[in-house]
Tab-separated table of C-alpha atoms and ligand atoms in Angstrom:
chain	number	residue	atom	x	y	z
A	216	UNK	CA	-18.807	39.831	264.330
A	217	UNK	CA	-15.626	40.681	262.352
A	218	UNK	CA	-18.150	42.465	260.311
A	219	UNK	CA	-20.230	44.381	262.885
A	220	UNK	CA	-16.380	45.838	264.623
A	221	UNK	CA	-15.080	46.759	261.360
A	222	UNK	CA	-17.957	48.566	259.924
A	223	UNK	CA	-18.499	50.209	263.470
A	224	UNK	CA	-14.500	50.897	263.539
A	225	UNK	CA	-14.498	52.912	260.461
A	226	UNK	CA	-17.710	54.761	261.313
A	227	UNK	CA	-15.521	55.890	264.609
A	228	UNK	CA	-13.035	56.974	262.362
A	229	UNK	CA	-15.457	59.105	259.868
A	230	UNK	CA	-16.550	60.747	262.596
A	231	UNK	CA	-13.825	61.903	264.139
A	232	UNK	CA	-12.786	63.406	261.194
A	233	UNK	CA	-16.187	64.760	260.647
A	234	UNK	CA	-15.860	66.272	264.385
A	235	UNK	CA	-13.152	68.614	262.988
A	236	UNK	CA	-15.036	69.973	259.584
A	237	UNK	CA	-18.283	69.024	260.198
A	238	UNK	CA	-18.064	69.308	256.639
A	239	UNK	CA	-18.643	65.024	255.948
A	240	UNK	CA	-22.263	65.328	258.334
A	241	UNK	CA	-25.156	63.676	256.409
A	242	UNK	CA	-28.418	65.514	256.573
A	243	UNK	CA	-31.378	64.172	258.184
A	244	UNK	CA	-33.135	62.418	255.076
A	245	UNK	CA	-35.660	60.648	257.468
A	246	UNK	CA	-39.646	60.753	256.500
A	247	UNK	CA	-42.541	58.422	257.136
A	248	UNK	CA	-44.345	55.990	254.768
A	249	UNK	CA	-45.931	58.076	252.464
A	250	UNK	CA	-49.897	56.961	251.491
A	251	UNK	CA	-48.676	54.349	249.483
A	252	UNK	CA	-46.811	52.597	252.059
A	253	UNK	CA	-48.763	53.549	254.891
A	254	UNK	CA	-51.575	51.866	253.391
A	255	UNK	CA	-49.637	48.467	252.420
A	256	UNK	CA	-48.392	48.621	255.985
A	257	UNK	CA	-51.857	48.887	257.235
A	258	UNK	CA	-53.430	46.148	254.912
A	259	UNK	CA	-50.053	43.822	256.160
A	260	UNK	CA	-50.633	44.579	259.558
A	261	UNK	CA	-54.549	43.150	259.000
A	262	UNK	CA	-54.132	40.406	256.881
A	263	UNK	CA	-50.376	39.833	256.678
A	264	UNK	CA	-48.427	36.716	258.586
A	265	UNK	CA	-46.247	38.229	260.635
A	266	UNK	CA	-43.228	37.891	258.494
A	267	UNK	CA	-41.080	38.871	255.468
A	268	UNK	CA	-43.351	38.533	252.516
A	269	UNK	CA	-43.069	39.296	248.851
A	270	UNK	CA	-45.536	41.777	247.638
A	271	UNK	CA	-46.032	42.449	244.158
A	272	UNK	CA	-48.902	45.257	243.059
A	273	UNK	CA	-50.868	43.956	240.528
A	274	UNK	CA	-52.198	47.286	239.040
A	275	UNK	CA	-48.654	48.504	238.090
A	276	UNK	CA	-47.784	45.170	236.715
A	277	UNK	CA	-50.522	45.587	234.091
A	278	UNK	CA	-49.153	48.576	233.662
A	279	UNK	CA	-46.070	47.470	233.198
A	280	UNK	CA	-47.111	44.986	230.714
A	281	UNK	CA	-48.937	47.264	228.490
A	282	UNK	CA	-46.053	48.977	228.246
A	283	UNK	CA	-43.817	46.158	227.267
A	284	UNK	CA	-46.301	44.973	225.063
A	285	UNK	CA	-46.991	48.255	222.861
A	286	UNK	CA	-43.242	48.345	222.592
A	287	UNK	CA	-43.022	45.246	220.868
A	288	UNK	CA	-45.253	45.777	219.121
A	289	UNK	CA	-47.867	43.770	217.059
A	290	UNK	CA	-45.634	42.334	214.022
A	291	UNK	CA	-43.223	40.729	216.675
A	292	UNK	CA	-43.200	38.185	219.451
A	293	UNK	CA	-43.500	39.281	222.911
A	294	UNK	CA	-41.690	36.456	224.817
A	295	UNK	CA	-41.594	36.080	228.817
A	296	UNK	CA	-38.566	35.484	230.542
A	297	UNK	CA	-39.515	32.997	233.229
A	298	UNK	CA	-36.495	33.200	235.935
A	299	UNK	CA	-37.342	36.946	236.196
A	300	UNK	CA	-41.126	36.189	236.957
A	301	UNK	CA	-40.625	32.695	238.607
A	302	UNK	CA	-44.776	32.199	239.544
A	303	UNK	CA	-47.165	29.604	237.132
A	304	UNK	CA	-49.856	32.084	238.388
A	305	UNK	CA	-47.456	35.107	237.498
A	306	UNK	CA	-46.816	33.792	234.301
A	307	UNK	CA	-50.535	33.103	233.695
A	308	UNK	CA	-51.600	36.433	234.758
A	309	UNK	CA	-48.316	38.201	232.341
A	310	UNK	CA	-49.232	35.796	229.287
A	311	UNK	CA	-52.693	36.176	229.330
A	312	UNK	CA	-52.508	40.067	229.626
A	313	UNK	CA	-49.564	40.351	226.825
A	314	UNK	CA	-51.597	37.844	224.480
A	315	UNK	CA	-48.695	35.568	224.286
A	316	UNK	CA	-47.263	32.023	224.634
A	317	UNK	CA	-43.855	33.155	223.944
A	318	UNK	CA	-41.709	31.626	227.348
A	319	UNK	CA	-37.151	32.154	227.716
A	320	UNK	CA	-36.648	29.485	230.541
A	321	UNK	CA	-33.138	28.962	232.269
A	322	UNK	CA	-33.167	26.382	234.414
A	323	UNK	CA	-34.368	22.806	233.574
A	324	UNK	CA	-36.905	21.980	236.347
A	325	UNK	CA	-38.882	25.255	235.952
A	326	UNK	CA	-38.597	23.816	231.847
A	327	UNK	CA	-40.577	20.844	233.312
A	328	UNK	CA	-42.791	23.165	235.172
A	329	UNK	CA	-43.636	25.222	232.451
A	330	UNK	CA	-44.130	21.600	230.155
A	331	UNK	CA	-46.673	20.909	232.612
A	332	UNK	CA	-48.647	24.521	233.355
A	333	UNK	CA	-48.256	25.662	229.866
A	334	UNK	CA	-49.106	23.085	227.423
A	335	UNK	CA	-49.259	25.715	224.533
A	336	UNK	CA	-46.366	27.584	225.091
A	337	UNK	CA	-43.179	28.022	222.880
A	338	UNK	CA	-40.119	27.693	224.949
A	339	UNK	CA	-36.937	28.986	224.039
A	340	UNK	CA	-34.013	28.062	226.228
A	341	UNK	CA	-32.026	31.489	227.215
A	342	UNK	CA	-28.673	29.699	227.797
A	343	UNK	CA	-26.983	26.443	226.611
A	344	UNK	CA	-27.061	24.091	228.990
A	345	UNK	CA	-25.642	20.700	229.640
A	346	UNK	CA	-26.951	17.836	227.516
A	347	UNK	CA	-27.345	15.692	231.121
A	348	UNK	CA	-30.200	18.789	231.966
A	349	UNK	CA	-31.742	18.515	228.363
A	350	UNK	CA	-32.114	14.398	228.941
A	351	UNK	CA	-33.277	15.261	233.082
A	352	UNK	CA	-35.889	17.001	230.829
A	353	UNK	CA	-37.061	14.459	228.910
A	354	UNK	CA	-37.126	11.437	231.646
A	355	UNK	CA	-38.903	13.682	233.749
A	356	UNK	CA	-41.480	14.342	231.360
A	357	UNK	CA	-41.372	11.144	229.864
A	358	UNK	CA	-42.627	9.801	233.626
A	359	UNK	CA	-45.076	12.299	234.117
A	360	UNK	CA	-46.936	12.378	230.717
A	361	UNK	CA	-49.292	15.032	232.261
A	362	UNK	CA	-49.175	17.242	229.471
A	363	UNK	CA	-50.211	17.749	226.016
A	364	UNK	CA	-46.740	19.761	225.328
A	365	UNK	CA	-45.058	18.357	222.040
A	366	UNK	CA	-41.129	18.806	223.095
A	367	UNK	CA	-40.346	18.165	219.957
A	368	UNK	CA	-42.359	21.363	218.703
A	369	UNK	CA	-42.428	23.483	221.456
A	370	UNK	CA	-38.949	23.601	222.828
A	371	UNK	CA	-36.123	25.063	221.061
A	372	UNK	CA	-32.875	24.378	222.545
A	373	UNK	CA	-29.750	26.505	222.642
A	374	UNK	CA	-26.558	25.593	220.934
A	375	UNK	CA	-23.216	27.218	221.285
A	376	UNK	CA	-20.762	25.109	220.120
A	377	UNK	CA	-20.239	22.331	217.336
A	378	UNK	CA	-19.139	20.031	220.890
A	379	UNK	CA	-22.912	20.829	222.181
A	380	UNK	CA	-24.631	20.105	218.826
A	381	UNK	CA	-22.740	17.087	218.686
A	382	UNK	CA	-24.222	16.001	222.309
A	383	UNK	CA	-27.366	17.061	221.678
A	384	UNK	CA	-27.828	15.200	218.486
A	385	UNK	CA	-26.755	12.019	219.952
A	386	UNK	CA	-29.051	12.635	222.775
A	387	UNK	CA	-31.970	12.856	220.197
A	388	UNK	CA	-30.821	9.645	218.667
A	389	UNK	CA	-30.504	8.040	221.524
A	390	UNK	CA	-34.154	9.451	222.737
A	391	UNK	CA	-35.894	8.645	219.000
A	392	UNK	CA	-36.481	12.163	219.400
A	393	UNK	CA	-36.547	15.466	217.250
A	394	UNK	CA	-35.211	18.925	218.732
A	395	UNK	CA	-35.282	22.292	217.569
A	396	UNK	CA	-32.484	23.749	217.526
A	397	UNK	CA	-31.589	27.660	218.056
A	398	UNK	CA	-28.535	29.298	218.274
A	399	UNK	CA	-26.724	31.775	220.310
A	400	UNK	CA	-25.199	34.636	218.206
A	401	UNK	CA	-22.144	36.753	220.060
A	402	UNK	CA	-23.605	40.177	218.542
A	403	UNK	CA	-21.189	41.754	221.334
A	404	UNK	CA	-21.768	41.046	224.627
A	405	UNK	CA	-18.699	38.690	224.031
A	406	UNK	CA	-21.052	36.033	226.953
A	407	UNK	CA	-20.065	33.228	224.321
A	408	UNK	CA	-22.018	31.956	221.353
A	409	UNK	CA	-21.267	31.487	217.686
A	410	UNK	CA	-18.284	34.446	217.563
A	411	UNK	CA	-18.821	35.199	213.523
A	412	UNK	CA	-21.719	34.008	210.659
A	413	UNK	CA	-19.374	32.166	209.072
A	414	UNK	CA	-18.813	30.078	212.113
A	415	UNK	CA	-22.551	28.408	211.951
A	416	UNK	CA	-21.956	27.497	208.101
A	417	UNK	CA	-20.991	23.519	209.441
A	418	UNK	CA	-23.497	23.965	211.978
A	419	UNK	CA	-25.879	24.643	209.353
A	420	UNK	CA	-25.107	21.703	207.463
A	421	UNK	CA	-25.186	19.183	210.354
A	422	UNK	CA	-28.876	20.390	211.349
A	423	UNK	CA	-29.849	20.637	207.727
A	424	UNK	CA	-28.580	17.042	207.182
A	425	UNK	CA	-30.464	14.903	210.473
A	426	UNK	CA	-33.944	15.938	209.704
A	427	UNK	CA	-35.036	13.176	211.530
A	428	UNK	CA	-33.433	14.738	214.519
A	429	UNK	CA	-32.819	18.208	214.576
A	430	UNK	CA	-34.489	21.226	212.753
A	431	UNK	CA	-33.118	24.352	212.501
A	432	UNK	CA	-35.425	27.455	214.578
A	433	UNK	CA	-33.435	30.585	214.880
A	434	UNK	CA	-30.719	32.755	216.617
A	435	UNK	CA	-30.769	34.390	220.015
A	436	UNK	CA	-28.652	37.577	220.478
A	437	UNK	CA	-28.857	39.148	223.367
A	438	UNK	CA	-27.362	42.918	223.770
A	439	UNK	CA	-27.546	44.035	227.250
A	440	UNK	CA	-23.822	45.851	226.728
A	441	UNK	CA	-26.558	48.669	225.564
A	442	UNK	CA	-28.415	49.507	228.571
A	443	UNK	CA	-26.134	52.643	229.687
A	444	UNK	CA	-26.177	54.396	226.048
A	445	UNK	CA	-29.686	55.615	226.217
A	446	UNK	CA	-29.733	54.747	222.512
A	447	UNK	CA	-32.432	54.809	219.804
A	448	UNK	CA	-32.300	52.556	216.756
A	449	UNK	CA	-30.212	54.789	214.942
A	450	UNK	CA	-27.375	54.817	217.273
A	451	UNK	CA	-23.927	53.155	216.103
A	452	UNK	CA	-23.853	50.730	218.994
A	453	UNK	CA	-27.378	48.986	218.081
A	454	UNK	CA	-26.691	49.558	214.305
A	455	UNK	CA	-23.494	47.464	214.807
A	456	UNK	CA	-25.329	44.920	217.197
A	457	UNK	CA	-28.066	44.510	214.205
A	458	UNK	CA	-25.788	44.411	211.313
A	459	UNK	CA	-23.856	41.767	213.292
A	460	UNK	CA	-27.193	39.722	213.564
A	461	UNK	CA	-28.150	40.138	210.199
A	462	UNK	CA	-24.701	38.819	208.956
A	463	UNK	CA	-25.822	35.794	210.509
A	464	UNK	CA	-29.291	35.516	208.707
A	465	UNK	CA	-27.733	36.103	205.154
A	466	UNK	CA	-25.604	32.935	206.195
A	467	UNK	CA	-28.896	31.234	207.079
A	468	UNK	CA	-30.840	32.202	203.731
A	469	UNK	CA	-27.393	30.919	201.787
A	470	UNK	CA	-27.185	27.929	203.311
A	471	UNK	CA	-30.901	27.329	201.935
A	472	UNK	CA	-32.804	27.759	205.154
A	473	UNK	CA	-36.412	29.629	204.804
A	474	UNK	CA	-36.278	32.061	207.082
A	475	UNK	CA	-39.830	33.302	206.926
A	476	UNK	CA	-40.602	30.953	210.030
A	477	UNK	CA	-37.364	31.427	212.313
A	478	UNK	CA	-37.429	32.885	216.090
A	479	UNK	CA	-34.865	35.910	215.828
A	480	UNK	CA	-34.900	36.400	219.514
A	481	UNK	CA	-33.000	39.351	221.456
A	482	UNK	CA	-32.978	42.279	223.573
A	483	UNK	CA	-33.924	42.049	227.366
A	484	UNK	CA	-36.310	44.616	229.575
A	485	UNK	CA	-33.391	47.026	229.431
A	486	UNK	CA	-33.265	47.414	225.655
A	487	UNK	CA	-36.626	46.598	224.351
A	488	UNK	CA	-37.610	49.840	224.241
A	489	UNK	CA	-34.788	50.521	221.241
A	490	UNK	CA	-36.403	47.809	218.569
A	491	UNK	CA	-40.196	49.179	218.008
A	492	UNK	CA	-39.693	49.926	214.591
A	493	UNK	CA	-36.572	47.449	213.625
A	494	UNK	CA	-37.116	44.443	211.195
A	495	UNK	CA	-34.306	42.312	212.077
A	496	UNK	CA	-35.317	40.701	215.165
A	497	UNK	CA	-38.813	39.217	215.148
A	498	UNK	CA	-39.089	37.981	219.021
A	499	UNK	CA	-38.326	40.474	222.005
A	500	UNK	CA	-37.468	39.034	225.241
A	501	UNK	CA	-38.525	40.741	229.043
A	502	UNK	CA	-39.208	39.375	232.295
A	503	UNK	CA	-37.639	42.244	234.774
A	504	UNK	CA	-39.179	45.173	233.353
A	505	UNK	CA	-42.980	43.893	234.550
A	506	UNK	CA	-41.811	43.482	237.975
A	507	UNK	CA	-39.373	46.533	237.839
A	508	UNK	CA	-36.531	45.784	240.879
A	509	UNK	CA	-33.996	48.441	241.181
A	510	UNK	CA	-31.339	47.149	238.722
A	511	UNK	CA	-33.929	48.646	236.678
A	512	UNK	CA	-34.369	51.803	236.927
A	513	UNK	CA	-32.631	52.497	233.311
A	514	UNK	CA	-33.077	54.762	230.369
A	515	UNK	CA	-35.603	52.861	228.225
A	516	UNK	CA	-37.798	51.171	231.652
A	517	UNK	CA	-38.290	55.049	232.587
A	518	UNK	CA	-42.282	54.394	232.142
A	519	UNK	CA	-42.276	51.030	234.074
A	520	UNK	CA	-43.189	51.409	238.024
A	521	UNK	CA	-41.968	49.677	240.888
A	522	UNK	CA	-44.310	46.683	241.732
A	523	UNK	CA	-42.428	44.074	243.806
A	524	UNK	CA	-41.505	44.982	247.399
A	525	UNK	CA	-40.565	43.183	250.161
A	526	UNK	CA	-42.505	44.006	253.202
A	527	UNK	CA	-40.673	43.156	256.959
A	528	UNK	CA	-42.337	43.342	260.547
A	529	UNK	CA	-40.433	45.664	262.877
A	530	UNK	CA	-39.470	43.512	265.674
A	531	UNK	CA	-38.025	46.171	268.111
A	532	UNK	CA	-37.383	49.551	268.446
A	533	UNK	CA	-35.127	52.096	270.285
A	534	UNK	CA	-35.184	55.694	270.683
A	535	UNK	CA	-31.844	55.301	270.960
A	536	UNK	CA	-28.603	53.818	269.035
A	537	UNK	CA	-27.310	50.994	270.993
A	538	UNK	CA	-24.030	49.157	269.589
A	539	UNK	CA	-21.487	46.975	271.215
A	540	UNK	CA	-18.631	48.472	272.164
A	541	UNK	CA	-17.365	51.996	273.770
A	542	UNK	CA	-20.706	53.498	274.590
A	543	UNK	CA	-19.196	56.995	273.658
A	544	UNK	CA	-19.691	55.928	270.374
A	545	UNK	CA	-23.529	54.505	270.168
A	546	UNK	CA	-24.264	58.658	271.853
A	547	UNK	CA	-21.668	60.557	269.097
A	548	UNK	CA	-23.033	58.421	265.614
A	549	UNK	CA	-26.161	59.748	266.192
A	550	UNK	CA	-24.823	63.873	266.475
A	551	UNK	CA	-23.238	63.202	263.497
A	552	UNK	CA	-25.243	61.680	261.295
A	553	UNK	CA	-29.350	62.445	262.245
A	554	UNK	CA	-30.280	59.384	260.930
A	555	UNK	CA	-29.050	57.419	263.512
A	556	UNK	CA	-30.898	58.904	266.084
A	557	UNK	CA	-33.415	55.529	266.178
A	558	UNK	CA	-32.952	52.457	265.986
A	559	UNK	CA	-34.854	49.435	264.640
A	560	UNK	CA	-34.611	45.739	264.298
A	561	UNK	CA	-36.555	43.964	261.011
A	562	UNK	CA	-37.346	40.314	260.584
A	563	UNK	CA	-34.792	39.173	258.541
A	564	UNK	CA	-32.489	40.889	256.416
A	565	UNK	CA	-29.517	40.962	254.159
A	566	UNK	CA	-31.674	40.409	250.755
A	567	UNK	CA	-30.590	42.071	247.581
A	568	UNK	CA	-32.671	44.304	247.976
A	569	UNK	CA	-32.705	48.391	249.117
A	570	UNK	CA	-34.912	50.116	251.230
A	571	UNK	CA	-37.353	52.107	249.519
A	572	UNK	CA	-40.098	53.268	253.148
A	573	UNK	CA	-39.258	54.968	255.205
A	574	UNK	CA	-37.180	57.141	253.371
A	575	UNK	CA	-33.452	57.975	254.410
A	576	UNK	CA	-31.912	55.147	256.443
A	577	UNK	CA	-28.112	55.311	257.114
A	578	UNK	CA	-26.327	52.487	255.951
A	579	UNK	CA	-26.577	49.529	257.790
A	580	UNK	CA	-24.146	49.095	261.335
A	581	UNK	CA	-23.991	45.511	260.515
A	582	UNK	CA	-26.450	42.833	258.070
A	583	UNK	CA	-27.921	39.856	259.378
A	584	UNK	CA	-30.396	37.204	257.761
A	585	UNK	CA	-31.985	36.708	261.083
A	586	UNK	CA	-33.117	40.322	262.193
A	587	UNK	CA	-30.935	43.378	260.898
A	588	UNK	CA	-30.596	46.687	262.773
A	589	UNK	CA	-32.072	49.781	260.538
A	590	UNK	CA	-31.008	53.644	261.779
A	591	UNK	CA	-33.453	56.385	260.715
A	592	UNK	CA	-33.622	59.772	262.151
A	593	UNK	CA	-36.250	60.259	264.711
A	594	UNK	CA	-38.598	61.666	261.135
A	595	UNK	CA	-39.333	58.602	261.085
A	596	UNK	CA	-41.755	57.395	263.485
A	597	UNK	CA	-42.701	53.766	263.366
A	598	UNK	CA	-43.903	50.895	265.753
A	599	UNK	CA	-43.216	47.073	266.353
A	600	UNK	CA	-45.131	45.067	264.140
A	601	UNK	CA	-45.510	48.184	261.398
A	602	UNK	CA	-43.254	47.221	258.167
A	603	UNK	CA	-40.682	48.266	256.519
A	604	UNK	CA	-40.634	47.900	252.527
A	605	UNK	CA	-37.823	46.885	250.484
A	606	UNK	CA	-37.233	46.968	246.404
A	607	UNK	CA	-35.369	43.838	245.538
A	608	UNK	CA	-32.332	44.625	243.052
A	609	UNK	CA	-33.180	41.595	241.014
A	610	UNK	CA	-36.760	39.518	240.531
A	611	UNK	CA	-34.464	36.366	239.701
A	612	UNK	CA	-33.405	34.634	242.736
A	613	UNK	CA	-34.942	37.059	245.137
A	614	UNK	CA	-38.550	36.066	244.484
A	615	UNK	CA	-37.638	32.209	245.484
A	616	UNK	CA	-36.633	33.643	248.977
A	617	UNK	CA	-40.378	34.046	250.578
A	618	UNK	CA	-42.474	31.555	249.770
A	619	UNK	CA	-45.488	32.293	247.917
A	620	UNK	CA	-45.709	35.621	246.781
A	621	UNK	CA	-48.206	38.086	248.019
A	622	UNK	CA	-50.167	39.799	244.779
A	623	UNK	CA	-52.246	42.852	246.455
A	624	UNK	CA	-54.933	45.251	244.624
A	625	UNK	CA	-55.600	48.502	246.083
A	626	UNK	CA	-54.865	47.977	250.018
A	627	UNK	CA	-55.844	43.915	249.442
A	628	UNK	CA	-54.002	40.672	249.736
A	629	UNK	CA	-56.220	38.981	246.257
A	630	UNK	CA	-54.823	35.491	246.385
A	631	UNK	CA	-51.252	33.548	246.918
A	632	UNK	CA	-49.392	32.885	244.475
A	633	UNK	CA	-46.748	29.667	244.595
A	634	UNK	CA	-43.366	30.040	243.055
A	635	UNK	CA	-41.339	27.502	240.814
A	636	UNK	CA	-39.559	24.779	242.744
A	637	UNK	CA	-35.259	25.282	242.670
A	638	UNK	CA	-35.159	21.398	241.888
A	639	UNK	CA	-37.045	19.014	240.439
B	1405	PLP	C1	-30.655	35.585	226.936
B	1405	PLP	C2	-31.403	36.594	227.730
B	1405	PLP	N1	-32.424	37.248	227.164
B	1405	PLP	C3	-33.140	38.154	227.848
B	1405	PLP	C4	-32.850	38.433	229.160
B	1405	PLP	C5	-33.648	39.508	229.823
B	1405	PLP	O1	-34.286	39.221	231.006
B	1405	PLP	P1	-34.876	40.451	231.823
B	1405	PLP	O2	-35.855	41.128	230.949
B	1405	PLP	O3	-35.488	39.829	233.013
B	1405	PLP	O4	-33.716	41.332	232.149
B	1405	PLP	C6	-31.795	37.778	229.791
B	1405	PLP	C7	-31.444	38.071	231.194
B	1405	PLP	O5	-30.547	37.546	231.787
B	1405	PLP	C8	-31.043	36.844	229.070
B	1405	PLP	O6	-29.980	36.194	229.609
């Protein structure tokens, strides 16, 4: 409620300001659903249940992947990141379009998950994480035995500190257990990671020397400190990032490690696009880019479409703005700015997420989870029970919100696909 006065107070305020100048009024940037909508909204209100439901358009997430794919690329690895496209039937459908077992997994019980669904794959883990969450892994899957995965082959686990090495080894004693071990390289993002080459020369030496334990696997650099620079491979910024992470490979080779079968994983969907014809890296990571949310809209994703929405029933609707409070106010907004001339109520609300149909509503009086109130000018001419359509920000964390997710073809629902479980 603090909120909703506030927000409404300094609208008051804008306006009267706006009354003097009328220079500050926002033009009526109202429209309808165009086909593309219209015809999601149609197939929703058909077959759809009734409430917010995550949507993701199947056709322009094999485009999405073909793109991806040809920019890695076939002399590298194409590798998934999993808490961007958080689905076993997702990551089917990706893997088995991009050719690739090639998995980046965050968060230990989707690392079970993906033990389980994808016997085959090769997992790299995308951040260090505590030793307790590498041994949750291994009871877990130790109980289950439901899988033909071979932990001690398929998983390589990432170390950022001598302390975590240290843990980890005497986890692998403890377990009778061999781990592969990869580290994380600072090659300026400054996130954390081994800071300079020289500083993995020990590290070296300890994996080197508990073969029965530990084997060494690779480096992980990511660079995402790139995305604004719309830079090719020539550009200083991703010269210095690769000459960084090549420092740390001529440590590797003079410590006596053979190289020729390491993971030299980096890059994300934002910079992908820079490393088609560089020999450094061998193993390009991207989850985002297939599902392209709005953080995304960058330089190098510019041929990557849209394909996850959320879709919302329109509970109520006024011809009218109607706000608590001086009703002076709820009959000026809407002179001032057009596109508060209507107002509607959605199912829910308050995702990360931006509206993308209809086109041009104002920003928001107040934001609720439960059902948020929407302004549009009267362009826009919609219905209870038609939807709305929001582009999530981010595919991580957003996509767990809504249950199973809703892959359509065309203007059909094709199946339901469950996501990964937070816990477990
Ligand atoms: C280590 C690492 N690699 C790659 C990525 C890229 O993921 P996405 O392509 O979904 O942005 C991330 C994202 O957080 C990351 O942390």
């Amino acid at each position: 409620m603090k909120r909703r006065s506030l927000l409404i107070g300094g609208a008051g305020v804008t306006i009267a300001a706006a009354g003097s100048t009328l220079l500050w009024r926002p033009d009526d940037q109202g429209a309808p659903h165009n086909p593309y909508f219209s015809q999601l909204n149609e197939m929703l209100k058909r077959d759809g249940p009734g409430r917010p439901v995550m949507l993701i358009d199947i056709d322009r997430v094999n485009d999405n992947i073909d793109v991806i794919n040809s920019s890695v690329g076939p002399d590298k690895t194409y590798r998934v990141v999993v808490k961007s496209l958080p689905s076993v039937p997702l990551l089917q459908h990706v893997m088995a379009r991009a050719r690739t077992d090639a998995l980046m997994v965050f968060h230990q019980p989707f690392l079970n998950a993906v033990a389980h669904a994808f016997p085959q794959s090769d997992v790299l883990i995308g951040k260090p994480m505590p030793v307790s969450a590498a041994a949750t892994f291994y009871r877990t899957f130790y109980l289950e035995r439901d899988s033909s995965f071979d932990a001690a082959n398929q998983v390589q686990w990432l170390i950022d500190t001598p302390q975590r090495l240290a843990q980890y080894l005497a986890l692998a004693r403890q377990l009778g257990v061999k781990m592969r071990i990869n580290l994380e390289i600072d090659v300026g993002l400054h996130r954390g990671g081994f800071p300079e080459s020289q500083a993995i020369t020990p590290i070296l030496k300890t994996i080197l020397g508990s073969p029965d334990h530990l084997e060494f696997s690779g480096f992980m650099g990511y660079e995402p400190q790139l995305t604004g620079l719309q830079a090719g491979l020539d550009h200083p910024a991703v010269q210095q990032v690769l000459g960084i992470y090549k420092g740390f490979i001529d440590v590797a080779k003079s410590s006596g490690v053979n190289i020729s079968n390491l993971t030299l994983n980096g890059a994300g969907s934002h910079t992908l696009g820079i490393y088609n014809h560089d020999e450094v890296m061998n193993d390009l990571a991207a989850g985002s880019g297939v599902v392209k949310p709005t953080d995304f809209d960058t330089y190098h994703l510019t041929d990557n479409l849209p394909a996850l929405f959320i879709a919302t029933p329109i509970l109520k609707r006024y011809d009218g703005l109607r706000i608590p409070g001086d009703p002076m106010l709820a009959k000026l907004l809407p002179l001032w700015d057009p596109n508060m001339q209507r107002l509607y109520y959605i199912y829910g609300g308050y995702w990360k997420a931006k509206m993308v149909s209809p086109a041009g509503v104002a920003d928001p009086i107040y934001e609720s989870t439960n059902q948020s109130p929407i302004t549009t000018s009267a362009k826009v001419d919609l219905q209870v029970d038609d939807y709305m359509f929001l582009r999530p920000t981010q595919s991580e964390h957003v996509m767990l919100q809504f249950g199973d997710l809703l892959p359509f073809k065309g203007n059909h629902l094709i199946e339901r696909w469950p996501v990964f479980h937070q816990t477990g």
